[in-house]
mmCIF file of C-alpha atoms in Angstrom:
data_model
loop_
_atom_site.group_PDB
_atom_site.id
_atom_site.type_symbol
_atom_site.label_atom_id
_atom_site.label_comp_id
_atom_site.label_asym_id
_atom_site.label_seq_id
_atom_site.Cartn_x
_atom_site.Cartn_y
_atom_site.Cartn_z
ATOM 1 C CA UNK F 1 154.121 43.030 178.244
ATOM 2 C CA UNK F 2 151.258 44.823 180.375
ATOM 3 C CA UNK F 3 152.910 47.760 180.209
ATOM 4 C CA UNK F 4 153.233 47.875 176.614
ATOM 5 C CA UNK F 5 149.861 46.914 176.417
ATOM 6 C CA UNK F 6 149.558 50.124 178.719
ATOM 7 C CA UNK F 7 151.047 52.357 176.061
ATOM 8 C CA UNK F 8 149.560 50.804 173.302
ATOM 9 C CA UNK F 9 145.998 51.527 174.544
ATOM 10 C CA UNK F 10 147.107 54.547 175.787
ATOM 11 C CA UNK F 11 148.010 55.790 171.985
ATOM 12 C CA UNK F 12 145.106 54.519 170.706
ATOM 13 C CA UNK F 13 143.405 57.229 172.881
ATOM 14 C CA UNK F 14 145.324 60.026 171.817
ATOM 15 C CA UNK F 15 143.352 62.855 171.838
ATOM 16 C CA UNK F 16 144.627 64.103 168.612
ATOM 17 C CA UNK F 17 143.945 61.036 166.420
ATOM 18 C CA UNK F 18 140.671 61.270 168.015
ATOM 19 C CA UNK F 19 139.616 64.600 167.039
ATOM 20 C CA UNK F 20 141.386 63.850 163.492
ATOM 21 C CA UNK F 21 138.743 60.977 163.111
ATOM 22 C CA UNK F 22 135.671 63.466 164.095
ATOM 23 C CA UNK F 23 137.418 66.351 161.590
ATOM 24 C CA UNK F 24 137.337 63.541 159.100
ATOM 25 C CA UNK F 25 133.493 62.354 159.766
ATOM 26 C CA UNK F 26 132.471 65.986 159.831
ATOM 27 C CA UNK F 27 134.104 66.405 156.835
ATOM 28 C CA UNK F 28 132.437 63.318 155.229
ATOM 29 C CA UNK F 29 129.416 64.566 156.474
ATOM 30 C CA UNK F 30 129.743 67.877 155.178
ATOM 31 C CA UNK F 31 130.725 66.556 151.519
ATOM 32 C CA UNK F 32 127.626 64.319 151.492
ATOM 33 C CA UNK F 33 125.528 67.210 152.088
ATOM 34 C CA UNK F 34 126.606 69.267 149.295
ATOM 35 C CA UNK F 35 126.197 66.642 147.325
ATOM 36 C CA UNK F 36 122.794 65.812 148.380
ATOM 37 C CA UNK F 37 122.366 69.872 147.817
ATOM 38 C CA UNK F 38 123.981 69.732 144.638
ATOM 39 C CA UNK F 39 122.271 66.682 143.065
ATOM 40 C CA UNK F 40 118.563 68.156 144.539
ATOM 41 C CA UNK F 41 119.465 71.410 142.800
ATOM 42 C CA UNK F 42 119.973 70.249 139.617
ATOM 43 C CA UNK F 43 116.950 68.335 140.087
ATOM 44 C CA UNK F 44 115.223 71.207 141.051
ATOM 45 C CA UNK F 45 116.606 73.351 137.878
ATOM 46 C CA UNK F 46 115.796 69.851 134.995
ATOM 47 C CA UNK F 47 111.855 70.231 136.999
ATOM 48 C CA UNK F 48 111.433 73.942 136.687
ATOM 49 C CA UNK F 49 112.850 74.016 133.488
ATOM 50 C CA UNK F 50 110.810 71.291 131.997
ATOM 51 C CA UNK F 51 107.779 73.182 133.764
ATOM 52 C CA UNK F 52 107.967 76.222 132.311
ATOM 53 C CA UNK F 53 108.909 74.675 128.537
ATOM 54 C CA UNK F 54 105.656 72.426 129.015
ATOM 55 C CA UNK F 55 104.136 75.995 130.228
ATOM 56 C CA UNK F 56 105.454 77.938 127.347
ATOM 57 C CA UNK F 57 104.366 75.270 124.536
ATOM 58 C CA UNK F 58 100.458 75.562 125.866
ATOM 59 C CA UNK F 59 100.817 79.048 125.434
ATOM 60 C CA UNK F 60 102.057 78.556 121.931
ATOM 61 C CA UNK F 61 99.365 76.455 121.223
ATOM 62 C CA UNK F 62 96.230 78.189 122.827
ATOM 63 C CA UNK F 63 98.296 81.375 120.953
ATOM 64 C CA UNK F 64 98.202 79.551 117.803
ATOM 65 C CA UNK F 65 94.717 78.419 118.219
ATOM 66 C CA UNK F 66 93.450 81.740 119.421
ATOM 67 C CA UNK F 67 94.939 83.624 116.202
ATOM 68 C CA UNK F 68 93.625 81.042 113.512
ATOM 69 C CA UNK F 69 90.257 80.629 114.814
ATOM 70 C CA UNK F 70 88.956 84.031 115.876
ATOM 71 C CA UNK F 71 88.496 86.571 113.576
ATOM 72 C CA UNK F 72 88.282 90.027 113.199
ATOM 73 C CA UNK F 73 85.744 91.520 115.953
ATOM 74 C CA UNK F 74 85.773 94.472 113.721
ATOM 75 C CA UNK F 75 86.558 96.715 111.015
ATOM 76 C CA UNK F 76 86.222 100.273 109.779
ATOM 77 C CA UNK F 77 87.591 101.856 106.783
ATOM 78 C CA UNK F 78 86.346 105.278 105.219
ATOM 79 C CA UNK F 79 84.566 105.644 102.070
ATOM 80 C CA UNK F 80 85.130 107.991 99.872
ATOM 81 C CA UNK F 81 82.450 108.921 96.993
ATOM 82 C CA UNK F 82 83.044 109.849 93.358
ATOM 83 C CA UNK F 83 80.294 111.102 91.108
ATOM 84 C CA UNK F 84 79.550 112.623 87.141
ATOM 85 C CA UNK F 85 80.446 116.412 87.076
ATOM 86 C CA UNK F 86 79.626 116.493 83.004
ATOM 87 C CA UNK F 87 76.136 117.896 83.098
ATOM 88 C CA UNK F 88 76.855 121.431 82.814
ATOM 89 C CA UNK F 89 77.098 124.453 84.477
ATOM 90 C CA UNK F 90 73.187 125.342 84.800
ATOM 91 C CA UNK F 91 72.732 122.118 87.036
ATOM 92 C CA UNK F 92 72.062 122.588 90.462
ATOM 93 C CA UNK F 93 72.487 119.068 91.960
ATOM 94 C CA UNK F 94 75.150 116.334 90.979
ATOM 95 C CA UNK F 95 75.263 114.778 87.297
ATOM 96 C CA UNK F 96 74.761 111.296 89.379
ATOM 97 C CA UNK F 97 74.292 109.780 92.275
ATOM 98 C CA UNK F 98 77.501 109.353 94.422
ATOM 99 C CA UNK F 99 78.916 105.835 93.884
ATOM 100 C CA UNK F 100 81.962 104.349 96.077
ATOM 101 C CA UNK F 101 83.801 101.438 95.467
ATOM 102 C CA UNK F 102 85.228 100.029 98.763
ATOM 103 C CA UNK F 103 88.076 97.408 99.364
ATOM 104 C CA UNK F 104 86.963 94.532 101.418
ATOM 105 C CA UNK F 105 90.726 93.088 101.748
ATOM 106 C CA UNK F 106 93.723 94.136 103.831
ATOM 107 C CA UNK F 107 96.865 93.221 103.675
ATOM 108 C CA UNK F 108 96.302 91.042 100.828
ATOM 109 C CA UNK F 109 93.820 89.276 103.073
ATOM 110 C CA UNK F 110 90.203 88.936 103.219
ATOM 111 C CA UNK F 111 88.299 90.750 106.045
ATOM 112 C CA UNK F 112 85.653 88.723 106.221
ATOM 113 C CA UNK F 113 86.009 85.321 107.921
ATOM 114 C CA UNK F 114 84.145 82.367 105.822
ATOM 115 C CA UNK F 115 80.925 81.064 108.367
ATOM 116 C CA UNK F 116 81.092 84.163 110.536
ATOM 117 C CA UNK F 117 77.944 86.308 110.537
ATOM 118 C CA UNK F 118 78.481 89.761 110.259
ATOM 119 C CA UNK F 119 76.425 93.311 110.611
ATOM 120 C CA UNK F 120 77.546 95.939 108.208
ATOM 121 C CA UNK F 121 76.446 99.664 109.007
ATOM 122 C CA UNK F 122 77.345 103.072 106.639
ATOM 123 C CA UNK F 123 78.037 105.839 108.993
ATOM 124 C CA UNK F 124 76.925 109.150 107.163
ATOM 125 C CA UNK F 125 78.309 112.199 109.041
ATOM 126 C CA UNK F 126 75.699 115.048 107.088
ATOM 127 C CA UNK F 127 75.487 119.209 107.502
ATOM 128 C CA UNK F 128 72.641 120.111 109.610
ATOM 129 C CA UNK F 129 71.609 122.087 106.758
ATOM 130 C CA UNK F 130 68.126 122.637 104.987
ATOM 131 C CA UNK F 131 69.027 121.167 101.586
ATOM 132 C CA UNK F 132 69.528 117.698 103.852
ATOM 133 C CA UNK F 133 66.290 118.619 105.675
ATOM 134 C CA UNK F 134 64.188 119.084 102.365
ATOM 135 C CA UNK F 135 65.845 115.567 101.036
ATOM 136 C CA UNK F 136 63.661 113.736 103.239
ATOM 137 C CA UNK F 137 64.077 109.386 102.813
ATOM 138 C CA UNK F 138 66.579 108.780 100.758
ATOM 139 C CA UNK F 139 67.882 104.571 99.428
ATOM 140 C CA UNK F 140 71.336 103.458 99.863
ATOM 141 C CA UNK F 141 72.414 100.812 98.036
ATOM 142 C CA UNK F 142 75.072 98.008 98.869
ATOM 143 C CA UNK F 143 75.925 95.433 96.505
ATOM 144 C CA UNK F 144 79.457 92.950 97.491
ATOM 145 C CA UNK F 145 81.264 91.584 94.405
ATOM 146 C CA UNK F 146 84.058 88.768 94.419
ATOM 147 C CA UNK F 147 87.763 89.428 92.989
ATOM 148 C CA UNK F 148 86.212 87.693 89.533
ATOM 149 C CA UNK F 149 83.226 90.453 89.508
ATOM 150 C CA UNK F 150 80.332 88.369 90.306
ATOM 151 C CA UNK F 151 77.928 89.692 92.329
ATOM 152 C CA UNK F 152 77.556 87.856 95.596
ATOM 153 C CA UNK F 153 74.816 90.297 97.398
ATOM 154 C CA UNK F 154 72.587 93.174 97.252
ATOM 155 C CA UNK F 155 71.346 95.579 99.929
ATOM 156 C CA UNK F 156 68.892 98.868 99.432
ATOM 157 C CA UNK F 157 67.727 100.480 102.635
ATOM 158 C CA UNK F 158 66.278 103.566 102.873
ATOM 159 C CA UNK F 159 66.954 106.058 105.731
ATOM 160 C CA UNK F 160 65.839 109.638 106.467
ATOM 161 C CA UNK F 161 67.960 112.111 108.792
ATOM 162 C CA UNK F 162 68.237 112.583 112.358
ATOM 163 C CA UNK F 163 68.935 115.289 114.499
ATOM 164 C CA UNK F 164 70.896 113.389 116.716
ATOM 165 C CA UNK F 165 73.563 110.472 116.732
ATOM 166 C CA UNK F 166 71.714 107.281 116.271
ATOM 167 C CA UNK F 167 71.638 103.448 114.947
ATOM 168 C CA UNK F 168 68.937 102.195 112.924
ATOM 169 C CA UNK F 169 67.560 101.031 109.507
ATOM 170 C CA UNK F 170 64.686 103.700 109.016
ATOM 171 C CA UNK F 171 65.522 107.253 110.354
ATOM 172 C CA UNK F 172 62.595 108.822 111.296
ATOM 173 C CA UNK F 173 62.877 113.131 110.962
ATOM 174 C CA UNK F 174 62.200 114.712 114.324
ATOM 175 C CA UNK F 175 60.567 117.962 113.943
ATOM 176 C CA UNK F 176 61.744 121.136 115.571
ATOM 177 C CA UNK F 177 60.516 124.378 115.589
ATOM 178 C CA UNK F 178 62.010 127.881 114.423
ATOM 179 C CA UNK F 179 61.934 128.591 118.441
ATOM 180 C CA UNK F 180 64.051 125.739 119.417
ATOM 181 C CA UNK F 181 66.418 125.778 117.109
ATOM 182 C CA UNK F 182 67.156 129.913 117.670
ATOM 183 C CA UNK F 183 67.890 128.807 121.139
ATOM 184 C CA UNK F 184 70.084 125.776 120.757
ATOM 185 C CA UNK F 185 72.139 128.436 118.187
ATOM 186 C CA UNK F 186 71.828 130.587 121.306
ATOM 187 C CA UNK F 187 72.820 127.974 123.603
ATOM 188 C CA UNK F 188 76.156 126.960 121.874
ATOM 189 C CA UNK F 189 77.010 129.741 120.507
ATOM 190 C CA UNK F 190 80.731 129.648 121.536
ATOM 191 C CA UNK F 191 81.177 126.144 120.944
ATOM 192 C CA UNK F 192 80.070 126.867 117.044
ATOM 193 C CA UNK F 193 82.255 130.562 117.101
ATOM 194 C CA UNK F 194 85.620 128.294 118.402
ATOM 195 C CA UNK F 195 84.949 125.393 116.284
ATOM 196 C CA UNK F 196 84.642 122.828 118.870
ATOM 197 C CA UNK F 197 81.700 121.770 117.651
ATOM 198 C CA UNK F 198 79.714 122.085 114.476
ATOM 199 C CA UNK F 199 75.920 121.943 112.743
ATOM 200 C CA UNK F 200 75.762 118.712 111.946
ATOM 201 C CA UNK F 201 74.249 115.237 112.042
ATOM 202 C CA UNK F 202 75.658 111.607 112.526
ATOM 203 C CA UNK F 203 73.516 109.073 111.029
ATOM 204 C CA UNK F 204 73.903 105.067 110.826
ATOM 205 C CA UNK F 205 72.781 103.044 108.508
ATOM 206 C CA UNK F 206 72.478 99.079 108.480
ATOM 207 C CA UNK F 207 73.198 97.866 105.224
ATOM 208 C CA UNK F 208 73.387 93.867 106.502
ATOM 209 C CA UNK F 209 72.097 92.726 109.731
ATOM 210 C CA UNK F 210 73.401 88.830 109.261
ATOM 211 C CA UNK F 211 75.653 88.519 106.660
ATOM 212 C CA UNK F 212 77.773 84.909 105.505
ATOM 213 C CA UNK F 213 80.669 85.052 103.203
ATOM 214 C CA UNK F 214 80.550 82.662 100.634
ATOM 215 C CA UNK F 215 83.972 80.526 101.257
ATOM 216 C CA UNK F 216 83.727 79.394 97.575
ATOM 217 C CA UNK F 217 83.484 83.010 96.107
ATOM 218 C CA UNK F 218 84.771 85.459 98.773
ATOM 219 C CA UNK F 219 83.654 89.192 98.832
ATOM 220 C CA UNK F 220 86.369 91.338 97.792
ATOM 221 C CA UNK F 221 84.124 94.990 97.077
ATOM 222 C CA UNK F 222 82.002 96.506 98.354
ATOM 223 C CA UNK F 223 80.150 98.974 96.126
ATOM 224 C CA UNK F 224 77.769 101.719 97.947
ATOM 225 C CA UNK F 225 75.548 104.279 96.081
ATOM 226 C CA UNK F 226 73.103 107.268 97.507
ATOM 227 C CA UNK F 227 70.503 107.182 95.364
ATOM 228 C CA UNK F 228 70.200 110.952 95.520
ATOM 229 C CA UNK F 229 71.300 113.923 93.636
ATOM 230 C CA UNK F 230 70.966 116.745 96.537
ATOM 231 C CA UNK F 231 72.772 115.002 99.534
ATOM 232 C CA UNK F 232 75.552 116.524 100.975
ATOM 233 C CA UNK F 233 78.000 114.818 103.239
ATOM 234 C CA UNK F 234 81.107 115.870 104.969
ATOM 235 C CA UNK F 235 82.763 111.847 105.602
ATOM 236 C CA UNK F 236 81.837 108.291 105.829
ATOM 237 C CA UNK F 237 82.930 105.065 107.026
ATOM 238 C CA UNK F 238 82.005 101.683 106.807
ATOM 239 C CA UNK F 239 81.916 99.465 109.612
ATOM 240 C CA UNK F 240 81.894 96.108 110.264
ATOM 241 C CA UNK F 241 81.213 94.143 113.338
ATOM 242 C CA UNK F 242 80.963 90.108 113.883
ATOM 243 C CA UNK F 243 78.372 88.846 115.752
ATOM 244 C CA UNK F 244 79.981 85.774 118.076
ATOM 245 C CA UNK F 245 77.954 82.814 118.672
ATOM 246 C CA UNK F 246 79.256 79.341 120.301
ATOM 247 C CA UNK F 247 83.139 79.054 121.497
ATOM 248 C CA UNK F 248 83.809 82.450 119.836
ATOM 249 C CA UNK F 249 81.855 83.988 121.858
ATOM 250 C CA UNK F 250 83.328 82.641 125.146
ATOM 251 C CA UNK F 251 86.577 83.286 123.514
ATOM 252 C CA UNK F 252 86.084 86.606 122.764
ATOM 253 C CA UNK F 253 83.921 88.058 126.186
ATOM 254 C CA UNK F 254 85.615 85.757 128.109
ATOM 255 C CA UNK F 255 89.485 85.793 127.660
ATOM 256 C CA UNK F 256 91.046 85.695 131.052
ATOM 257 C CA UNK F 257 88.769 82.192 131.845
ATOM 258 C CA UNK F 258 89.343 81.135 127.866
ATOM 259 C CA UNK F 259 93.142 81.543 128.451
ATOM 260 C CA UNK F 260 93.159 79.950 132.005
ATOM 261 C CA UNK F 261 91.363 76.254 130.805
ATOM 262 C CA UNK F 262 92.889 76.515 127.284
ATOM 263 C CA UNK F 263 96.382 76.976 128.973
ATOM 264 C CA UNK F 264 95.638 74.824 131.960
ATOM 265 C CA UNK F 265 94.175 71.583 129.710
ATOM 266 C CA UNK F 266 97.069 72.046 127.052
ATOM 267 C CA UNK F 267 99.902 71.721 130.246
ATOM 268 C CA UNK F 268 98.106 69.032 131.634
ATOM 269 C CA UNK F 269 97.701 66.999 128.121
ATOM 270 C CA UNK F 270 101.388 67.810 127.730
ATOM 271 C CA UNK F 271 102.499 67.238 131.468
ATOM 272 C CA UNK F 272 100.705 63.300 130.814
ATOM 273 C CA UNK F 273 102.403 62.539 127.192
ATOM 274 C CA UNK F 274 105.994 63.886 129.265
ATOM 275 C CA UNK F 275 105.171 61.552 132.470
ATOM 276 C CA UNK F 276 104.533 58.858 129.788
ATOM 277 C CA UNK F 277 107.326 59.032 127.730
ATOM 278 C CA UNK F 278 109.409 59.536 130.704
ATOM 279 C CA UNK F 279 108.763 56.280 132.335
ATOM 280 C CA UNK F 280 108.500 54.260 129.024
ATOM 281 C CA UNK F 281 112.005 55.514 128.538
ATOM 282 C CA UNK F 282 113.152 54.650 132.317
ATOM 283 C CA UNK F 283 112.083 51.710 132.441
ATOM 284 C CA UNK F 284 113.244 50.389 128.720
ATOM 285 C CA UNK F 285 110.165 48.483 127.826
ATOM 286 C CA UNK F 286 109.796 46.917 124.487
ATOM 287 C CA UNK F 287 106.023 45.742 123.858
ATOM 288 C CA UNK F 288 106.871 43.351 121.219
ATOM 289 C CA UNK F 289 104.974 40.145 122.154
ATOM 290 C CA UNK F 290 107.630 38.193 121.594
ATOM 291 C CA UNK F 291 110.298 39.941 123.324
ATOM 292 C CA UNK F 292 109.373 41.030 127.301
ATOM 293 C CA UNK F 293 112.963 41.938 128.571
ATOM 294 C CA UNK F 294 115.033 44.519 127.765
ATOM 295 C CA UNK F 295 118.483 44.174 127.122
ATOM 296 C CA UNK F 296 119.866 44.553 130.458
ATOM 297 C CA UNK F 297 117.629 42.161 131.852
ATOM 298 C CA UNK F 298 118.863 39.564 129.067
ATOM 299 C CA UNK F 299 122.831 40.720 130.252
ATOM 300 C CA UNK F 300 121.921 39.690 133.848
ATOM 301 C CA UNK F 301 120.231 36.404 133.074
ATOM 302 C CA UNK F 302 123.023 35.723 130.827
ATOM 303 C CA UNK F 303 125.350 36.448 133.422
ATOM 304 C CA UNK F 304 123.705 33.879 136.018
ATOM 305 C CA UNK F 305 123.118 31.843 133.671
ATOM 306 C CA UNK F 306 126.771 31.454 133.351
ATOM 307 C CA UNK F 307 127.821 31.454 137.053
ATOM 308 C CA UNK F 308 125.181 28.429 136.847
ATOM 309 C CA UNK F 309 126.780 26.541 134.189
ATOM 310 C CA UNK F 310 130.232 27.049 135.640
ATOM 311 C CA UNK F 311 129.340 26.031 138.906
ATOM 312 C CA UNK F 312 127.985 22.840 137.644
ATOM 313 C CA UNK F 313 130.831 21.860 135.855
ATOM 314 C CA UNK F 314 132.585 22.357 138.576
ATOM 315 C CA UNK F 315 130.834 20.054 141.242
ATOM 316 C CA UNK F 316 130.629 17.251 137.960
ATOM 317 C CA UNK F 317 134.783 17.667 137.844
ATOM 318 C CA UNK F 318 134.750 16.848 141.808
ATOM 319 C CA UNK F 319 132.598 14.069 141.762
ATOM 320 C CA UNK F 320 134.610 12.602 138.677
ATOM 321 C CA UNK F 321 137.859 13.246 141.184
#
């Protein structure tokens, strides 16, 4: 008997068995790691990929917000006049004054934004030549119609030429003599003889310094007349700028910070409501008054409720025995 006692403890210690036991622990340990790996991976891919959606919807929405409430910061489109050419051949000026009629829609859509104050300029670009010089002050008028051809508003401002580039209502002539002006002929000579640059002025006008849209009776035309019958001009354009005041403004000057706390208080609005719903749906609360349990609580209390029951009856059928 000892001596199969002997071998029997002596098998038990096989050396085999007991490296088949640590092959079979490492191996359990092994497969509990990957799945630890596996299950914190997915985990890791359902966080980053509810991350970036909540990322991607305040985009969407600071996007969305962005496009419907700025406007326009600007707009230029050129203007082209049309005047009389009945008055016969003896005339040396125009028949009438030049008159255009200017589109303030694109796309089928309204340029101006209703509530936004905007500056509206002419931009004349004139000859440098003496027929301009002897004009002297000269009005232009601005009057904006709606699409049913009422008039909404009426600008006249008068402006007189500069020699040089320059924004303003009243144009003030600088004077220059005979002398100067041989020698600025002299002076760019070459650039006149290859055409890079010409005899010629560029003056602004400001039709509108604050003007409101009427959001009852939009402006649709705009309809611009030189009250002059000598002027000569090679182009013009009409430009329009807003003037931001308020959260436009920061909007507009200020986009990398606008984007940053639109973007950043949208995710965090929308990282809550998640977080929320999450846990309401986790933990299966109903907030009727009436009802405080879910229904797996109610399964469980059943459940020992009925292991209760039975076990009662039970001990009542032994005492009756």
């Amino acid at each position: 008997m000892d001596q199969q006692s002997v071998l029997l403890s002596g098998d038990d210690g096989d050396p085999s068995e007991v490296i088949g036991q640590m092959l079979l622990r490492v191996q359990d340990v092994v497969a509990m790691a990957m799945l630890r790996a596996r299950r914190r991976a997915v985990q890791g891919f359902v966080v980053f990929s509810v991350i970036f959606l909540l990322l991607f919807l305040a985009a969407f929405l600071y996007g969305s917000f962005y496009y419907t409430y700025m406007p326009k910061a600007s707009f230029s489109t050129p203007v082209h006049y049309y005047y009389r050419t009945d008055c016969g051949p003896s005339a040396s000026s125009l028949c009438s004054y030049p008159v255009a009629n200017v589109s303030l829609m694109k796309n089928k859509r309204h340029v101006l934004t209703f509530g936004q104050a905007y500056q509206i300029s002419l931009q004349l670009e004139m000859p440098d030549s003496p027929v301009n010089h002897d004009l002297g002050m000269f009005m232009i008028k601005t009057t904006c119609f709606a699409q049913d051809g009422g008039q909404l508003a009426s600008s006249a401002r008068s402006a007189r030429q500069l020699l040089s580039a320059s924004s303003s209502r009243f144009g003030i002539l600088r004077y220059r003599s005979d002398l100067l002006k041989t020698l600025g002929t002299l002076l760019f000579l070459p650039a006149f003889l290859s055409g890079v640059s010409e005899q010629k002025q560029v003056l602004e006008v400001e039709l509108f310094s604050h003007y409101v849209d009427d959001p009852y009776s939009p402006s649709s035309t705009a309809v611009i007349e030189i009250i002059s019958h000598k002027v000569q001009i090679y182009a013009s354009q009409l430009n329009i700028h807003a003037h931001f005041t308020g959260l436009r403004y920061l909007l507009f000057y200020f986009p990398l910070l606008s984007a940053l706390v639109g973007v950043a208080s949208n995710f965090i609005f929308l990282s809550l409501l998640f977080i929320f719903s999450y846990t309401r749906l986790a933990m299966q609360v109903d907030w009727n008054p009436g009802e405080l349990r879910t229904d797996g609580h109610r399964s469980e209390m059943t459940e020992v409720t009925k292991d209760q029951q039975e076990d009662e009856s039970d001990v009542a059928d032994g005492i009756q025995k």
